Tab-separated table of C-alpha atoms in Angstrom:
chain	number	residue	atom	x	y	z
A	1	SER	CA	95.950	157.734	139.476
A	2	ARG	CA	96.503	157.817	135.720
A	3	GLY	CA	100.177	156.807	136.142
A	4	ALA	CA	99.262	153.758	138.217
A	5	ALA	CA	96.591	152.730	135.710
A	6	LEU	CA	99.101	153.028	132.865
A	7	GLU	CA	101.567	150.858	134.795
A	8	ASP	CA	98.848	148.219	135.292
A	9	ILE	CA	98.058	148.248	131.557
A	10	LEU	CA	101.750	147.926	130.656
A	11	ALA	CA	102.165	145.085	133.160
A	12	GLU	CA	99.132	143.318	131.672
A	13	LEU	CA	100.505	143.808	128.138
A	14	THR	CA	103.853	142.380	129.249
A	15	ARG	CA	102.066	139.375	130.781
A	16	LEU	CA	100.037	138.824	127.605
A	17	GLU	CA	103.168	139.111	125.435
A	18	ARG	CA	104.908	136.526	127.622
A	19	LEU	CA	101.861	134.236	127.392
A	20	ALA	CA	101.729	134.664	123.598
A	21	HIS	CA	105.431	133.858	123.355
A	22	GLN	CA	104.994	130.714	125.492
A	23	THR	CA	101.992	129.676	123.364
A	24	GLU	CA	104.044	130.173	120.192
A	25	ILE	CA	106.820	127.949	121.606
A	26	ALA	CA	104.258	125.302	122.626
A	27	ILE	CA	102.630	125.332	119.152
A	28	ARG	CA	106.040	125.092	117.492
A	29	SER	CA	106.912	122.156	119.763
A	30	VAL	CA	103.647	120.365	118.895
A	31	ARG	CA	104.268	120.939	115.171
A	32	GLN	CA	107.801	119.573	115.531
A	33	ARG	CA	106.448	116.481	117.316
A	34	GLU	CA	103.834	115.992	114.599
A	35	THR	CA	106.515	116.384	111.923
A	36	LEU	CA	108.753	113.883	113.708
A	37	SER	CA	105.828	111.507	114.148
A	38	ARG	CA	104.988	111.710	110.429
A	39	PHE	CA	108.672	111.245	109.596
A	40	ALA	CA	108.878	108.146	111.817
A	41	PHE	CA	105.740	106.675	110.245
A	42	GLU	CA	106.820	107.364	106.642
A	43	THR	CA	110.306	105.975	107.391
A	44	ALA	CA	108.730	102.838	108.871
A	45	LEU	CA	106.546	102.415	105.791
A	46	ALA	CA	109.553	102.875	103.504
A	47	LEU	CA	111.404	100.157	105.432
A	48	THR	CA	108.547	97.683	105.259
A	49	GLU	CA	107.705	98.448	101.640
A	50	ALA	CA	111.335	97.732	100.735
A	51	ILE	CA	110.918	94.301	102.353
A	52	GLU	CA	107.507	93.809	100.696
A	53	SER	CA	109.070	94.513	97.286
A	54	ARG	CA	110.691	91.054	97.528
A	55	ASP	CA	107.221	89.550	97.241
A	56	PRO	CA	104.807	91.133	94.728
A	57	TYR	CA	101.875	89.369	96.410
A	58	THR	CA	102.191	91.466	99.587
A	59	GLY	CA	102.520	94.900	97.952
A	60	GLY	CA	100.722	97.550	99.996
A	61	HIS	CA	99.968	95.081	102.830
A	62	CYS	CA	101.634	97.123	105.588
A	63	ARG	CA	100.176	100.431	104.409
A	64	ARG	CA	96.664	98.933	104.381
A	65	LEU	CA	97.200	97.453	107.843
A	66	ALA	CA	98.301	100.825	109.209
A	67	GLU	CA	95.122	102.382	107.824
A	68	TYR	CA	92.782	99.662	109.160
A	69	ALA	CA	94.509	99.590	112.561
A	70	GLY	CA	94.363	103.382	112.854
A	71	LEU	CA	90.627	103.403	112.121
A	72	MET	CA	90.070	100.669	114.716
A	73	ALA	CA	92.111	102.510	117.356
A	74	GLU	CA	90.076	105.625	116.604
A	75	ARG	CA	86.840	103.706	117.084
A	76	LEU	CA	88.195	102.358	120.395
A	77	HIS	CA	88.911	105.972	121.479
A	78	PHE	CA	92.673	105.594	121.792
A	79	PRO	CA	94.479	108.832	122.739
A	80	GLU	CA	96.239	110.393	119.728
A	81	ARG	CA	99.713	109.304	120.802
A	82	GLU	CA	98.645	105.670	121.353
A	83	LEU	CA	96.801	105.700	118.022
A	84	GLU	CA	100.041	106.733	116.311
A	85	VAL	CA	101.867	103.849	118.010
A	86	VAL	CA	99.240	101.384	116.746
A	87	ARG	CA	99.604	102.694	113.186
A	88	LEU	CA	103.390	102.497	113.474
A	89	GLY	CA	103.263	98.934	114.848
A	90	ALA	CA	100.880	97.865	112.073
A	91	ALA	CA	103.195	99.352	109.449
A	92	LEU	CA	106.209	97.573	110.965
A	93	HIS	CA	104.627	94.262	111.963
A	94	ASP	CA	106.316	92.207	109.208
A	95	MET	CA	109.670	94.008	109.260
A	96	GLY	CA	111.332	90.902	110.732
A	97	LYS	CA	110.653	89.007	107.494
A	98	ILE	CA	113.919	90.470	106.286
A	99	VAL	CA	115.483	87.330	107.853
A	100	VAL	CA	113.201	84.945	105.916
A	101	PRO	CA	114.766	83.624	102.676
A	102	ASP	CA	112.941	84.254	99.383
A	103	SER	CA	112.743	80.501	98.814
A	104	ILE	CA	110.407	80.275	101.835
A	105	LEU	CA	108.671	83.636	101.474
A	106	LYS	CA	107.616	82.918	97.879
A	107	LYS	CA	107.119	79.167	98.179
A	108	PRO	CA	103.877	78.168	96.417
A	109	ASP	CA	103.552	74.879	98.323
A	110	LYS	CA	102.880	74.098	101.959
A	111	LEU	CA	105.797	74.954	104.278
A	112	THR	CA	107.673	72.196	106.081
A	113	PRO	CA	107.765	72.412	109.904
A	114	GLU	CA	111.378	73.623	109.649
A	115	GLU	CA	110.448	76.356	107.161
A	116	TYR	CA	107.484	77.444	109.281
A	117	ALA	CA	109.804	77.715	112.301
A	118	ILE	CA	111.983	80.127	110.276
A	119	VAL	CA	108.926	82.232	109.333
A	120	LYS	CA	107.908	82.425	113.000
A	121	GLN	CA	111.248	84.054	113.810
A	122	HIS	CA	110.101	87.263	112.093
A	123	CYS	CA	108.322	88.411	115.278
A	124	TYR	CA	111.531	88.170	117.311
A	125	SER	CA	113.679	89.729	114.570
A	126	GLY	CA	111.262	92.602	114.029
A	127	GLY	CA	111.064	93.206	117.765
A	128	GLN	CA	114.846	93.357	118.053
A	129	ILE	CA	115.035	95.941	115.259
A	130	CYS	CA	112.438	98.070	117.096
A	131	LYS	CA	114.445	97.845	120.320
A	132	ARG	CA	117.601	99.082	118.608
A	133	VAL	CA	116.040	102.064	116.810
A	134	GLY	CA	114.906	104.798	119.192
A	135	PHE	CA	111.875	106.116	117.308
A	136	LEU	CA	110.564	102.566	116.699
A	137	MET	CA	110.817	101.431	120.340
A	138	ASN	CA	107.148	102.094	121.180
A	139	ALA	CA	106.047	99.733	118.415
A	140	TYR	CA	107.974	96.797	119.929
A	141	PRO	CA	105.029	95.136	121.806
A	142	ILE	CA	102.910	95.131	118.636
A	143	VAL	CA	105.638	93.879	116.306
A	144	TYR	CA	106.778	91.189	118.749
A	145	HIS	CA	103.333	89.954	119.851
A	146	HIS	CA	101.102	90.266	116.758
A	147	HIS	CA	100.976	86.460	116.297
A	148	GLU	CA	99.780	85.664	119.819
A	149	ARG	CA	96.342	84.033	120.033
A	150	TRP	CA	93.479	84.857	122.378
A	151	ASP	CA	93.474	81.204	123.570
A	152	GLY	CA	97.215	81.243	124.345
A	153	LYS	CA	98.203	78.971	121.443
A	154	GLY	CA	100.059	81.614	119.443
A	155	TYR	CA	103.696	82.699	119.339
A	156	PRO	CA	106.303	83.812	120.335
A	157	ASP	CA	105.345	83.805	124.061
A	158	SER	CA	101.974	81.982	124.143
A	159	LEU	CA	100.343	84.972	125.831
A	160	LYS	CA	96.617	84.598	126.484
A	161	GLY	CA	93.639	86.973	126.485
A	162	GLU	CA	94.124	90.418	128.009
A	163	LYS	CA	97.837	89.725	128.574
A	164	ILE	CA	98.380	90.288	124.856
A	165	PRO	CA	99.020	94.006	124.233
A	166	MET	CA	95.888	95.611	122.796
A	167	GLY	CA	97.751	97.028	119.790
A	168	ALA	CA	98.929	93.507	118.934
A	169	ARG	CA	95.339	92.227	119.227
A	170	ILE	CA	94.190	94.888	116.753
A	171	VAL	CA	96.955	94.061	114.273
A	172	ALA	CA	96.278	90.307	114.568
A	173	VAL	CA	92.727	90.816	113.264
A	174	VAL	CA	93.513	93.261	110.455
A	175	ASP	CA	96.543	91.189	109.399
A	176	ALA	CA	94.378	88.080	109.059
A	177	TYR	CA	91.705	89.992	107.113
A	178	ASP	CA	94.200	91.470	104.656
A	179	ALA	CA	95.993	88.138	104.221
A	180	MET	CA	92.722	86.328	103.501
A	181	THR	CA	91.455	88.937	101.029
A	182	THR	CA	94.617	89.120	98.885
A	183	ASP	CA	96.210	86.587	96.540
A	184	ARG	CA	99.247	84.774	97.925
A	185	PRO	CA	101.741	82.408	96.185
A	186	TYR	CA	100.150	79.453	97.983
A	187	ARG	CA	96.443	80.359	97.445
A	188	GLU	CA	94.060	82.848	95.858
A	189	ALA	CA	92.127	85.444	97.863
A	190	LEU	CA	89.191	83.921	99.740
A	191	PRO	CA	85.585	84.985	99.023
A	192	LEU	CA	84.413	87.707	101.426
A	193	ASP	CA	81.633	85.534	102.868
A	194	GLU	CA	84.226	82.956	103.854
A	195	VAL	CA	86.514	85.635	105.357
A	196	TRP	CA	83.721	86.983	107.579
A	197	SER	CA	82.836	83.436	108.650
A	198	ILE	CA	86.449	82.660	109.606
A	199	LEU	CA	86.836	85.870	111.608
A	200	ARG	CA	83.568	85.324	113.446
A	201	ASP	CA	84.366	81.679	114.147
A	202	GLY	CA	87.877	82.525	115.406
A	203	ALA	CA	86.641	85.212	117.801
A	204	GLY	CA	87.296	84.013	121.351
A	205	ARG	CA	89.872	81.464	120.204
A	206	GLN	CA	92.318	82.973	117.710
A	207	TRP	CA	91.317	86.635	118.113
A	208	ASP	CA	89.982	88.953	120.788
A	209	PRO	CA	86.163	88.922	120.256
A	210	ARG	CA	85.949	92.656	120.945
A	211	MET	CA	88.588	93.380	118.286
A	212	VAL	CA	86.764	91.223	115.714
A	213	GLU	CA	83.485	93.072	116.332
A	214	THR	CA	85.247	96.443	116.274
A	215	PHE	CA	86.902	95.578	112.966
A	216	ILE	CA	83.591	94.501	111.431
A	217	GLU	CA	81.992	97.755	112.619
A	218	THR	CA	84.941	99.722	111.201
A	219	VAL	CA	84.627	98.113	107.765
A	220	THR	CA	80.849	98.621	107.882
A	221	ILE	CA	81.245	102.334	108.526
A	222	HIS	CA	84.303	103.146	106.406
A	223	GLY	CA	84.010	100.453	103.736
A	224	ASP	CA	86.830	98.803	101.789
A	225	PRO	CA	86.456	99.733	98.106
A	226	GLU	CA	89.349	97.435	97.097
A	227	ARG	CA	87.208	94.462	98.179
A	228	GLY	CA	83.935	95.868	96.874
A	229	ILE	CA	82.701	96.800	100.367
A	230	HIS	CA	81.061	100.222	100.472
A	231	ALA	CA	80.584	102.455	103.504
A	232	HIS	CA	77.172	102.225	105.193
A	233	GLY	CA	77.495	104.686	108.068
A	234	ASP	CA	76.466	103.045	111.354
A	235	SER	CA	74.263	100.381	109.743
A	236	GLU	CA	74.782	96.737	110.638
A	237	LEU	CA	76.866	94.483	108.384
A	238	VAL	CA	75.119	91.118	108.259
A	239	LEU	CA	77.648	88.301	108.154
A	240	PRO	CA	77.267	84.553	107.608
A	241	GLY	CA	78.470	81.387	109.429
A	242	GLN	CA	81.658	79.769	110.949
A	243	ASN	CA	85.291	78.432	110.250
A	244	GLY	CA	89.117	78.853	111.193
A	245	PHE	CA	92.321	80.454	109.731
A	246	ASN	CA	96.058	79.860	109.664
A	247	ASP	CA	98.418	81.867	107.468
A	248	ARG	CA	102.103	82.723	107.032
A	249	SER	CA	101.628	86.486	107.355
């Protein structure tokens, strides 16, 4: 009957209205999460840039690392939420340097073993800050472990190979690249040929070989105009020979 058909239409309209309302709530929730995520990331960058301001040589270091690490995570097909964590961890990785005195941070000469031991504490200090601040908690494994080595000879826990969190393995590579390609108080930026050689040589010992190759592919595709490297799509980047790297970053 017409009355029954009208009731069915009204019931369907009510169902659609309810669905639309639920969708609106879900979209609003996603937007709030995205806003909070952006807020967390920008706050993290502000924190680290305040620390970087103590040393003019490292200006922009954490922002560049967040960008490189995000592009690598994208290339490795990380889910969006994990990609955000990697970017956050990269931005925060040196936050613990707040405990390192300026006299060590800006020292133009080689560090003494005692001074180097103080620098190494930045992983622990940064990790503790992450643990105590709710929205930074997910970045803890990256901040704490970004100086581990693939061969188990890194710090703070001498983790080896796949036991090192993947985000920390990504940051280890991009951190080394950025450190080598920028001027520091104790040395000038290295030539790009030498940087590529050191990364390639350290793959399988200092760094995860897969992360080194992924980083090289990422730079090949996206370029790095600051270093005179221009994007080449999916073409191969031909790199030279071999070496090894140790830095304070």
